Amino acid sequence: MGTFIALIGLLLATVFVAAIGERTGIPWPALLTIVVVPFIFIPGIDTVSIPPHLILPIFLPPLLWSLARRTSWGQIASQLNVVLTMSVILVFLTIAALTATAMWILPGLSLAAAMVIAAAIAPPDPVAVEAVAGPAGIPKRITGTLQTEGLFNDAASIVTFNMAMAAVVAHGEVNFTKGFFEFLYAAAVAVVVGLIVGRLAALFANSVPDSVIRTAFTWVLPFAIYAGCEAIHASGVIAIVIAAVELSSRSTMTAEDRLTGHSFWATVELLFTGVAFGLIGMSVRDAIDDAGTSIWPAVKVGVVLSIVAFAVRLVWMWVLYKLNQHKGRTRIAPLRLQEVLLMAWSGMRGLVTLALVLAIPPSATEYHHELSVIALTVLTCTMVVPGLLLPWLVGRLDLRKAPDADRVYEELNQRAYAAARRAVREHGQEHAPEAYAMVQDWLESIADKRLLDSETTDERMATFERARESALEMQRVALKAASRELHKARRERRYDPADVDAVQADLDRVILGTKRSVLARPSQVIKMERKQR
């Protein structure tokens, strides 16, 4: 019962701290971790204890799915070099540097045991980056690059962790050749599984008319994918990402599906992220108990490993900055020295690091009692402190919004409503002239975000009532054409899926508004959009 009460308290704390973070601009996950720590030292308060081997299967699938459904094939295709250079090469470079450092500062540590620790610490956590960097006001071009990195980098780290752990358990040497082929196998099989499952899931979702069933299906699916991939030693991380993108690109969703789905997954992401970061805070008491008198040497080790991880990332970001500058890239960060520092600062460790460190068996290394303190020190140095200082850093670095952000919104808006107007013109001859004129004027006013004169609108609404059925059909055709055009734009490389989704959300509110009040006046629709924003 005590664990249940602690879990409910953690969920309530998540909601309240998230509200505080939204009002103050402080990234709430870092704030929550700090808030939780003092309470766990109060006598009589239980902590939430989850077996280490269940932490990733419980938390990673829904959080990864929530992040991946917001990207697209176009964005992944445009950032393939990010996947290669940051999600793979940078992870392996970080593991190498941390392995050497761990063997240097921890006498007697074997190569395999050092690699186990390094692989757990190496990957920036996609959940931490999304939850902390988002509220800090980082430009979307930079967060897009960080999100793409975070979606795939766990695969390289987890495969390396398992390879080194196998060597530790067998008291043998690390087989790098075998590990390389295991990584290729895990990644390749995961891509195939993700594509197949995503396509089959889209067929099922498109055949089910009930939106509640479709949402429930997408909730269960990532857990099934992760469990299935683990059973065949493929990367559950990559498979979930691929399946989510494939399903999003092929499923036919209504306006209600998109809006309610967004609300559902936003809620899931908030609560699961809160519990995950709360677990990090709750681990402090157990870590202190395990470390005993070795706590301060372990803290020093954690600080050194954090500095090394930051230094490797900083140097690599500078190398990528020079490469982007040399090749004239404009859509992928970093493009300026300020962005180099920001992206190095945003290499936040989180749930994956905690779960992997806790999964290390006591027999793996003589430093097992210190590992929890080392991990929590790394999390403090790379997530809590950077998270709290991130809003200040963003302001100091003068990271202005991308100059073409407003132009992209306007371009997508006009593109969608141009498709709607074309559809109305193509079918206009089939309907009453007064209805055709009314729907065209209505589309023009909403696309241009202008309000029609109230008196004129009253007169034309009376005319419209005489051709109600014709106008309803044209309205449906127009809005369906606009949605179809945005769905097409979302697959293109030149658009950020987040920009397309923002315009699509406005259009969905128009669709819902017209269902509530047929051919709703532009003033009603525009006010509704502004209220939602």
Coordinates of C-alpha atoms in Angstrom, one line a residue:
M1 CA 0.0 0.0 0.0
G2 CA 2.9 2.3 0.8
T3 CA 4.3 1.9 -2.8
F4 CA 0.9 2.7 -4.2
I5 CA 0.6 5.9 -2.2
A6 CA 4.1 6.9 -3.2
L7 CA 3.2 6.4 -6.9
I8 CA 0.0 8.4 -6.6
G9 CA 2.0 11.2 -4.8
L10 CA 4.6 11.1 -7.6
L11 CA 1.9 11.5 -10.3
L12 CA 0.3 14.4 -8.4
A13 CA 3.8 16.0 -8.0
T14 CA 4.3 15.6 -11.7
V15 CA 1.1 17.6 -12.5
F16 CA 1.9 20.4 -10.0
V17 CA 5.6 20.7 -10.9
A18 CA 4.7 20.7 -14.6
A19 CA 2.3 23.6 -14.0
I20 CA 5.0 25.5 -12.1
G21 CA 7.5 24.8 -14.9
E22 CA 5.1 26.1 -17.5
R23 CA 4.6 29.4 -15.6
T24 CA 8.2 29.9 -14.7
G25 CA 9.9 28.6 -17.9
I26 CA 12.0 26.1 -15.9
P27 CA 12.2 22.6 -17.4
W28 CA 9.9 20.7 -15.1
P29 CA 11.6 17.2 -15.3
A30 CA 14.8 18.6 -13.8
L31 CA 12.8 20.5 -11.2
L32 CA 10.8 17.4 -10.3
T33 CA 13.9 15.3 -9.7
I34 CA 15.1 17.9 -7.2
V35 CA 11.6 18.2 -5.5
V36 CA 11.4 14.5 -5.0
V37 CA 14.7 14.0 -3.3
P38 CA 14.0 15.7 0.1
F39 CA 10.7 13.8 0.6
I40 CA 12.3 10.4 0.3
F41 CA 14.4 11.0 3.5
I42 CA 11.2 11.6 5.6
P43 CA 10.8 8.5 7.8
G44 CA 7.9 6.4 6.9
I45 CA 7.7 7.4 3.2
D46 CA 8.2 4.5 0.9
T47 CA 9.8 4.8 -2.5
V48 CA 8.6 3.3 -5.8
S49 CA 10.7 0.2 -6.4
I50 CA 10.7 -1.3 -9.9
P51 CA 12.9 -4.3 -10.9
P52 CA 15.8 -2.9 -13.0
H53 CA 15.1 -5.2 -15.9
L54 CA 11.5 -3.9 -16.2
I55 CA 12.4 -0.1 -16.2
L56 CA 13.1 0.1 -19.9
P57 CA 10.2 -2.2 -21.1
I58 CA 7.7 -0.2 -19.0
F59 CA 8.8 3.4 -19.7
L60 CA 10.7 3.4 -23.0
P61 CA 8.1 2.0 -25.5
P62 CA 5.3 4.6 -24.8
L63 CA 7.7 7.5 -24.5
L64 CA 9.6 6.6 -27.7
W65 CA 6.3 6.0 -29.6
S66 CA 5.0 9.4 -28.4
L67 CA 8.2 11.1 -29.7
A68 CA 8.4 9.1 -33.0
R69 CA 4.8 9.7 -34.0
R70 CA 5.7 13.4 -34.3
T71 CA 8.4 12.9 -36.9
S72 CA 8.1 11.7 -40.6
W73 CA 10.0 9.8 -43.3
G74 CA 10.8 13.2 -44.9
Q75 CA 12.6 14.4 -41.7
I76 CA 14.4 11.1 -41.2
A77 CA 15.6 11.1 -44.8
S78 CA 16.8 14.7 -44.6
Q79 CA 18.7 13.9 -41.4
L80 CA 20.2 10.5 -42.2
N81 CA 23.7 12.0 -41.6
V82 CA 22.5 12.9 -38.0
V83 CA 21.6 9.2 -37.4
L84 CA 25.0 8.2 -38.6
T85 CA 27.2 10.9 -37.1
M86 CA 25.4 11.5 -33.8
S87 CA 23.3 8.4 -33.1
V88 CA 26.1 5.9 -34.0
I89 CA 29.5 7.4 -34.4
L90 CA 29.3 9.8 -31.5
V91 CA 27.9 7.1 -29.2
F92 CA 30.8 4.8 -30.0
L93 CA 33.4 7.6 -29.6
T94 CA 31.8 8.5 -26.2
I95 CA 31.9 4.8 -25.1
A96 CA 35.6 4.6 -26.1
A97 CA 36.5 7.7 -24.2
L98 CA 34.5 6.8 -21.1
T99 CA 35.9 3.2 -21.1
A100 CA 39.5 4.6 -21.1
T101 CA 38.6 7.1 -18.3
A102 CA 36.9 4.5 -16.2
M103 CA 39.9 2.1 -16.4
W104 CA 42.2 5.0 -15.4
I105 CA 40.3 6.3 -12.4
L106 CA 39.0 2.9 -11.1
P107 CA 42.0 0.7 -10.5
G108 CA 41.6 -3.0 -11.3
L109 CA 38.6 -2.5 -13.5
S110 CA 38.6 -4.8 -16.5
L111 CA 38.0 -3.7 -20.1
A112 CA 34.6 -5.4 -20.3
A113 CA 33.4 -4.0 -17.0
A114 CA 34.6 -0.5 -18.0
M115 CA 32.7 -0.8 -21.3
V116 CA 29.5 -1.8 -19.4
I117 CA 29.7 1.4 -17.3
A118 CA 30.6 3.5 -20.4
A119 CA 27.8 2.1 -22.5
A120 CA 25.2 2.9 -19.8
I121 CA 26.4 6.5 -19.5
A122 CA 27.1 7.2 -23.2
P123 CA 23.7 7.9 -24.9
P124 CA 21.8 11.1 -24.3
D125 CA 18.3 10.1 -23.4
P126 CA 15.5 11.1 -25.9
V127 CA 13.0 11.5 -23.1
A128 CA 15.3 13.8 -21.2
V129 CA 16.2 15.9 -24.2
E130 CA 12.5 16.3 -25.3
A131 CA 11.2 17.0 -21.9
V132 CA 13.9 19.5 -20.8
A133 CA 14.9 21.1 -24.1
G134 CA 11.4 21.8 -25.3
P135 CA 10.2 24.1 -22.5
A136 CA 13.6 26.0 -22.7
G137 CA 12.7 27.6 -26.0
I138 CA 15.3 26.0 -28.2
P139 CA 14.6 26.7 -31.9
K140 CA 12.8 23.8 -33.6
R141 CA 15.6 23.2 -36.2
I142 CA 17.9 22.4 -33.3
T143 CA 15.4 20.3 -31.3
G144 CA 14.6 18.4 -34.5
T145 CA 18.2 17.4 -34.8
L146 CA 18.4 16.5 -31.1
Q147 CA 15.2 14.4 -31.3
T148 CA 16.4 12.5 -34.4
E149 CA 19.6 11.7 -32.5
G150 CA 17.7 10.6 -29.4
L151 CA 15.4 8.3 -31.3
F152 CA 18.1 6.1 -32.5
N153 CA 21.2 6.4 -30.3
D154 CA 20.0 4.0 -27.6
A155 CA 20.4 1.1 -30.1
A156 CA 24.2 1.4 -30.3
S157 CA 24.5 1.8 -26.6
I158 CA 22.3 -1.1 -25.6
V159 CA 24.0 -3.5 -28.0
T160 CA 27.4 -2.5 -26.7
F161 CA 26.1 -2.8 -23.1
N162 CA 24.9 -6.4 -23.8
M163 CA 28.1 -7.4 -25.6
A164 CA 30.3 -6.2 -22.8
M165 CA 28.0 -7.7 -20.1
A166 CA 28.2 -11.1 -21.8
A167 CA 32.0 -10.9 -21.6
V168 CA 31.8 -9.9 -17.9
V169 CA 29.5 -12.7 -17.0
A170 CA 31.7 -15.3 -19.0
H171 CA 34.9 -13.8 -17.5
G172 CA 36.2 -13.6 -21.1
E173 CA 37.4 -11.0 -23.5
V174 CA 35.2 -8.6 -25.4
N175 CA 34.6 -9.8 -29.0
F176 CA 34.4 -6.6 -31.0
T177 CA 33.8 -8.5 -34.3
K178 CA 30.9 -10.3 -32.9
G179 CA 29.6 -7.2 -31.4
F180 CA 29.8 -5.3 -34.7
F181 CA 27.7 -8.0 -36.5
E182 CA 25.3 -8.1 -33.6
F183 CA 24.7 -4.4 -34.0
L184 CA 24.1 -4.7 -37.7
Y185 CA 21.7 -7.6 -37.1
A186 CA 19.8 -5.8 -34.4
A187 CA 19.5 -2.6 -36.5
A188 CA 18.6 -4.4 -39.8
V189 CA 16.0 -6.8 -38.2
A190 CA 14.5 -3.9 -36.3
V191 CA 14.0 -1.9 -39.4
V192 CA 12.3 -4.8 -41.2
V193 CA 10.1 -5.6 -38.2
G194 CA 9.2 -1.9 -37.8
L195 CA 8.2 -1.5 -41.4
I196 CA 6.1 -4.7 -41.4
V197 CA 4.3 -4.0 -38.1
G198 CA 3.8 -0.4 -39.0
R199 CA 2.2 -1.2 -42.3
L200 CA 0.0 -4.0 -40.8
A201 CA -1.0 -1.7 -38.0
A202 CA -2.1 1.0 -40.5
L203 CA -4.3 -1.6 -42.3
F204 CA -5.9 -2.6 -39.1
A205 CA -6.4 1.0 -37.9
N206 CA -7.9 2.1 -41.2
S207 CA -10.4 -0.8 -41.0
V208 CA -11.6 0.1 -37.5
P209 CA -14.2 2.9 -37.4
D210 CA -14.0 3.5 -33.6
S211 CA -11.4 6.1 -32.6
V212 CA -11.2 4.7 -29.0
I213 CA -10.2 1.3 -30.3
R214 CA -7.6 2.8 -32.6
T215 CA -6.1 4.8 -29.8
A216 CA -6.1 1.8 -27.5
F217 CA -4.3 -0.2 -30.2
T218 CA -1.5 2.4 -30.6
W219 CA -1.1 2.3 -26.8
V220 CA -0.6 -1.5 -26.7
L221 CA 1.5 -1.7 -29.9
P222 CA 4.8 -0.2 -28.7
F223 CA 5.0 -2.6 -25.7
A224 CA 4.4 -5.6 -28.0
I225 CA 7.0 -4.4 -30.5
Y226 CA 9.6 -3.9 -27.8
A227 CA 8.9 -7.3 -26.2
G228 CA 9.0 -9.1 -29.6
C229 CA 12.2 -7.5 -30.7
E230 CA 13.9 -8.3 -27.4
A231 CA 12.9 -12.0 -27.8
I232 CA 14.7 -12.1 -31.2
H233 CA 17.6 -9.9 -30.1
A234 CA 16.7 -7.1 -32.4
S235 CA 16.6 -3.4 -31.3
G236 CA 13.2 -2.6 -29.8
V237 CA 14.1 1.1 -29.9
I238 CA 14.6 1.2 -33.7
A239 CA 11.6 -1.0 -34.4
I240 CA 9.3 1.2 -32.3
V241 CA 10.5 4.4 -34.1
I242 CA 10.1 2.8 -37.6
A243 CA 6.7 1.4 -36.8
A244 CA 5.4 4.7 -35.4
V245 CA 6.5 6.7 -38.4
E246 CA 5.2 4.1 -40.9
L247 CA 1.8 3.9 -39.1
S248 CA 1.6 7.7 -39.0
S249 CA 2.4 8.0 -42.7
R250 CA -0.2 5.4 -43.8
S251 CA -3.1 5.6 -41.4
T252 CA -6.2 7.6 -42.4
M253 CA -7.1 9.7 -39.4
T254 CA -10.1 12.0 -38.9
A255 CA -9.8 15.4 -37.3
E256 CA -11.1 13.9 -34.0
D257 CA -8.5 11.2 -34.2
R258 CA -5.7 13.7 -34.6
L259 CA -6.8 16.1 -31.9
T260 CA -7.8 13.5 -29.3
G261 CA -4.7 11.4 -30.1
H262 CA -2.5 14.4 -29.5
S263 CA -4.2 15.0 -26.2
F264 CA -3.9 11.4 -25.2
W265 CA -0.3 11.0 -26.0
A266 CA 0.6 14.3 -24.5
T267 CA -1.0 13.1 -21.2
V268 CA 0.8 9.8 -21.4
E269 CA 4.1 11.5 -22.1
L270 CA 3.6 13.9 -19.2
L271 CA 2.8 11.2 -16.6
F272 CA 5.3 8.6 -17.7
T273 CA 8.1 11.2 -17.9
G274 CA 7.2 12.4 -14.5
V275 CA 7.3 8.9 -12.9
A276 CA 10.6 8.2 -14.8
F277 CA 12.3 11.3 -13.5
G278 CA 10.7 10.8 -10.1
L279 CA 12.4 7.4 -10.0
I280 CA 15.7 9.0 -10.6
G281 CA 15.2 11.2 -7.6
M282 CA 13.9 8.3 -5.5
S283 CA 17.1 6.3 -6.3
V284 CA 19.2 8.7 -4.2
R285 CA 18.4 7.1 -0.9
D286 CA 19.2 3.6 -2.1
A287 CA 22.4 4.8 -3.8
I288 CA 23.6 6.5 -0.6
D289 CA 22.8 3.3 1.5
D290 CA 24.7 1.1 -1.0
A291 CA 27.7 3.4 -1.3
G292 CA 28.2 3.9 2.4
T293 CA 31.6 5.5 3.1
S294 CA 32.5 5.4 -0.6
I295 CA 30.0 8.0 -1.6
W296 CA 32.3 10.9 -2.1
P297 CA 34.9 9.0 -4.2
A298 CA 32.0 7.7 -6.3
V299 CA 30.7 11.3 -6.7
K300 CA 34.2 12.4 -7.9
V301 CA 34.2 9.5 -10.5
G302 CA 30.7 10.6 -11.7
V303 CA 31.9 14.2 -12.1
V304 CA 35.0 13.1 -14.1
L305 CA 33.0 10.9 -16.4
S306 CA 30.4 13.7 -16.9
I307 CA 33.2 16.1 -17.9
V308 CA 34.7 13.6 -20.4
A309 CA 31.2 12.9 -21.9
F310 CA 30.6 16.6 -22.3
A311 CA 34.1 17.2 -23.8
V312 CA 33.7 14.5 -26.4
R313 CA 30.3 15.8 -27.4
L314 CA 31.5 19.4 -27.6
V315 CA 34.4 18.4 -29.9
W316 CA 32.2 16.3 -32.1
M317 CA 29.6 19.1 -32.3
W318 CA 32.4 21.4 -33.5
V319 CA 33.4 18.9 -36.1
L320 CA 29.8 18.6 -37.4
Y321 CA 29.6 22.4 -37.4
K322 CA 32.6 22.6 -39.7
L323 CA 31.2 19.8 -41.9
N324 CA 27.8 21.5 -42.2
Q325 CA 29.4 24.8 -43.0
H326 CA 31.6 23.3 -45.6
K327 CA 28.7 21.5 -47.3
G328 CA 26.4 24.4 -47.2
R329 CA 23.7 22.7 -45.1
T330 CA 20.9 25.0 -43.8
R331 CA 18.4 22.6 -42.2
I332 CA 20.6 20.6 -39.8
A333 CA 22.2 21.9 -36.6
P334 CA 24.8 23.0 -35.6
L335 CA 25.2 25.9 -38.0
R336 CA 26.8 28.4 -35.6
L337 CA 29.3 28.3 -32.8
Q338 CA 26.4 29.1 -30.4
E339 CA 24.6 26.0 -31.5
V340 CA 27.7 23.9 -31.0
L341 CA 27.7 24.9 -27.3
L342 CA 24.0 24.5 -26.9
M343 CA 23.9 21.0 -28.5
A344 CA 26.8 19.9 -26.4
W345 CA 25.0 21.2 -23.3
S346 CA 21.8 19.3 -24.3
G347 CA 23.5 15.9 -24.2
M348 CA 21.3 14.9 -21.2
R349 CA 21.4 11.5 -19.7
G350 CA 18.3 10.1 -18.1
L351 CA 16.1 7.0 -17.8
V352 CA 18.2 4.7 -20.0
T353 CA 21.4 5.4 -18.1
L354 CA 19.7 4.8 -14.7
A355 CA 18.0 1.5 -16.0
L356 CA 21.3 0.1 -17.5
V357 CA 23.3 0.9 -14.4
L358 CA 20.8 -0.6 -12.1
A359 CA 20.7 -3.7 -14.3
I360 CA 24.5 -4.4 -13.7
P361 CA 24.7 -7.5 -11.5
P362 CA 26.8 -7.3 -8.2
S363 CA 29.2 -9.9 -9.6
A364 CA 30.1 -7.7 -12.6
T365 CA 32.6 -5.4 -10.8
E366 CA 34.0 -4.8 -7.3
Y367 CA 32.7 -1.2 -7.6
H368 CA 29.1 -2.3 -7.8
H369 CA 28.1 -0.4 -4.6
E370 CA 29.4 2.8 -6.0
L371 CA 27.7 2.5 -9.4
S372 CA 24.4 3.9 -8.3
V373 CA 26.1 7.0 -6.9
I374 CA 28.2 7.3 -10.1
A375 CA 25.0 7.1 -12.2
L376 CA 23.1 9.7 -10.2
T377 CA 26.1 12.0 -10.3
V378 CA 26.2 11.8 -14.0
L379 CA 22.5 12.4 -14.2
T380 CA 22.8 15.4 -12.0
C381 CA 25.8 16.8 -14.0
T382 CA 24.3 16.1 -17.4
M383 CA 20.5 16.5 -16.9
V384 CA 19.5 18.3 -13.7
V385 CA 22.1 21.2 -13.7
P386 CA 22.0 21.7 -17.5
G387 CA 18.2 21.5 -17.5
L388 CA 17.9 24.2 -14.9
L389 CA 20.4 26.5 -16.6
L390 CA 19.2 25.8 -20.1
P391 CA 16.7 28.7 -20.3
W392 CA 19.4 31.1 -19.2
L393 CA 21.9 29.7 -21.7
V394 CA 19.4 29.9 -24.6
G395 CA 18.9 33.6 -23.8
R396 CA 22.6 34.4 -23.5
L397 CA 23.4 32.7 -26.8
D398 CA 21.0 34.8 -28.8
L399 CA 19.4 31.8 -30.4
R400 CA 16.9 33.6 -32.5
K401 CA 14.0 31.8 -34.1
A402 CA 14.6 30.5 -37.6
P403 CA 14.1 33.4 -40.0
D404 CA 11.7 31.5 -42.3
A405 CA 9.5 30.0 -39.5
D406 CA 6.6 32.4 -40.1
R407 CA 7.0 32.0 -43.9
V408 CA 6.7 28.2 -43.6
Y409 CA 3.5 28.4 -41.6
E410 CA 2.0 30.8 -44.1
E411 CA 3.2 28.6 -47.0
L412 CA 1.6 25.5 -45.5
N413 CA -1.6 27.4 -44.7
Q414 CA -1.9 28.7 -48.2
R415 CA -1.0 25.4 -49.8
A416 CA -3.7 23.6 -47.8
Y417 CA -6.5 26.1 -48.6
A418 CA -5.4 26.4 -52.2
A419 CA -6.1 22.6 -52.5
A420 CA -9.4 23.2 -50.8
R421 CA -10.3 26.0 -53.3
R422 CA -9.3 23.8 -56.2
A423 CA -11.5 21.0 -55.0
V424 CA -14.5 23.4 -54.7
R425 CA -13.9 24.8 -58.2
E426 CA -13.8 21.2 -59.6
H427 CA -17.1 20.3 -58.0
G428 CA -18.8 23.6 -58.0
Q429 CA -20.8 23.1 -61.2
E430 CA -22.5 20.1 -59.5
H431 CA -24.0 22.4 -56.8
A432 CA -26.1 25.5 -56.4
P433 CA -24.4 28.7 -57.5
E434 CA -25.2 30.5 -54.2
A435 CA -23.7 27.6 -52.2
Y436 CA -20.6 27.6 -54.3
A437 CA -20.1 31.4 -53.8
M438 CA -20.7 31.1 -50.1
V439 CA -18.2 28.2 -49.5
Q440 CA -15.5 30.0 -51.7
D441 CA -15.9 33.2 -49.7
W442 CA -15.8 31.2 -46.4
L443 CA -12.5 29.5 -47.4
E444 CA -10.9 32.7 -48.5
S445 CA -11.7 34.4 -45.2
I446 CA -10.4 31.6 -43.1
A447 CA -7.2 31.1 -45.1
D448 CA -6.5 34.8 -44.9
K449 CA -7.5 34.9 -41.2
R450 CA -9.9 37.8 -41.9
L451 CA -13.4 38.3 -40.5
L452 CA -16.3 38.9 -42.8
D453 CA -18.6 41.8 -42.1
S454 CA -21.3 40.5 -39.6
E455 CA -24.3 42.1 -41.5
T456 CA -23.1 40.7 -44.9
T457 CA -22.5 37.3 -43.3
D458 CA -26.1 37.2 -41.9
E459 CA -27.5 37.9 -45.3
R460 CA -25.4 35.3 -47.0
M461 CA -26.1 32.7 -44.3
A462 CA -29.8 33.1 -45.1
T463 CA -29.0 32.5 -48.7
F464 CA -26.9 29.5 -47.7
E465 CA -29.8 27.9 -45.8
R466 CA -31.6 27.5 -49.1
A467 CA -28.7 25.5 -50.5
R468 CA -27.7 23.7 -47.4
E469 CA -27.0 20.2 -48.7
S470 CA -24.9 21.5 -51.6
A471 CA -22.8 23.6 -49.4
L472 CA -22.3 20.8 -46.9
E473 CA -21.0 18.5 -49.6
M474 CA -18.6 21.2 -51.0
Q475 CA -17.5 22.0 -47.5
R476 CA -16.6 18.3 -46.9
V477 CA -14.8 18.0 -50.2
A478 CA -12.8 21.2 -49.6
L479 CA -11.6 20.4 -46.1
K480 CA -10.8 16.8 -47.1
A481 CA -8.6 18.1 -50.0
A482 CA -6.8 20.5 -47.6
S483 CA -6.1 17.7 -45.1
R484 CA -4.9 15.5 -48.0
E485 CA -2.5 18.2 -49.1
L486 CA -1.0 18.6 -45.6
H487 CA -0.6 14.9 -45.3
K488 CA 1.4 15.0 -48.6
A489 CA 3.5 17.9 -47.3
R490 CA 4.3 16.0 -44.1
R491 CA 6.2 13.4 -46.2
E492 CA 8.3 16.0 -47.9
R493 CA 11.9 16.6 -46.7
R494 CA 11.6 20.4 -46.8
Y495 CA 9.0 20.7 -44.1
D496 CA 9.4 20.1 -40.4
P497 CA 6.6 17.7 -39.3
A498 CA 6.0 19.9 -36.3
D499 CA 5.2 22.8 -38.6
V500 CA 2.8 20.7 -40.7
D501 CA 1.2 19.3 -37.6
A502 CA 0.6 22.8 -36.2
V503 CA -1.2 23.9 -39.4
Q504 CA -3.1 20.6 -39.5
A505 CA -4.3 21.2 -35.9
D506 CA -5.7 24.5 -37.0
L507 CA -7.5 22.8 -39.9
D508 CA -8.8 20.1 -37.6
R509 CA -10.3 22.8 -35.4
V510 CA -12.0 24.3 -38.5
I511 CA -13.4 20.8 -39.3
L512 CA -14.7 20.3 -35.8
G513 CA -16.1 23.8 -35.7
T514 CA -18.0 23.3 -38.9
K515 CA -19.4 20.1 -37.6
R516 CA -20.7 21.8 -34.5
S517 CA -22.1 24.8 -36.4
V518 CA -22.5 24.1 -40.1
L519 CA -20.4 26.6 -42.2
A520 CA -19.3 28.3 -39.0
R521 CA -18.6 32.0 -39.4
P522 CA -15.0 32.9 -39.9
S523 CA -15.1 34.9 -36.6
Q524 CA -16.1 31.7 -34.8
V525 CA -13.4 29.6 -36.4
I526 CA -10.6 32.1 -36.0
K527 CA -11.5 32.8 -32.4
M528 CA -11.5 29.0 -31.7
E529 CA -8.1 28.7 -33.3
R530 CA -6.7 31.6 -31.2
K531 CA -8.2 30.1 -28.0
Q532 CA -6.6 26.8 -28.7
R533 CA -3.2 28.3 -29.2

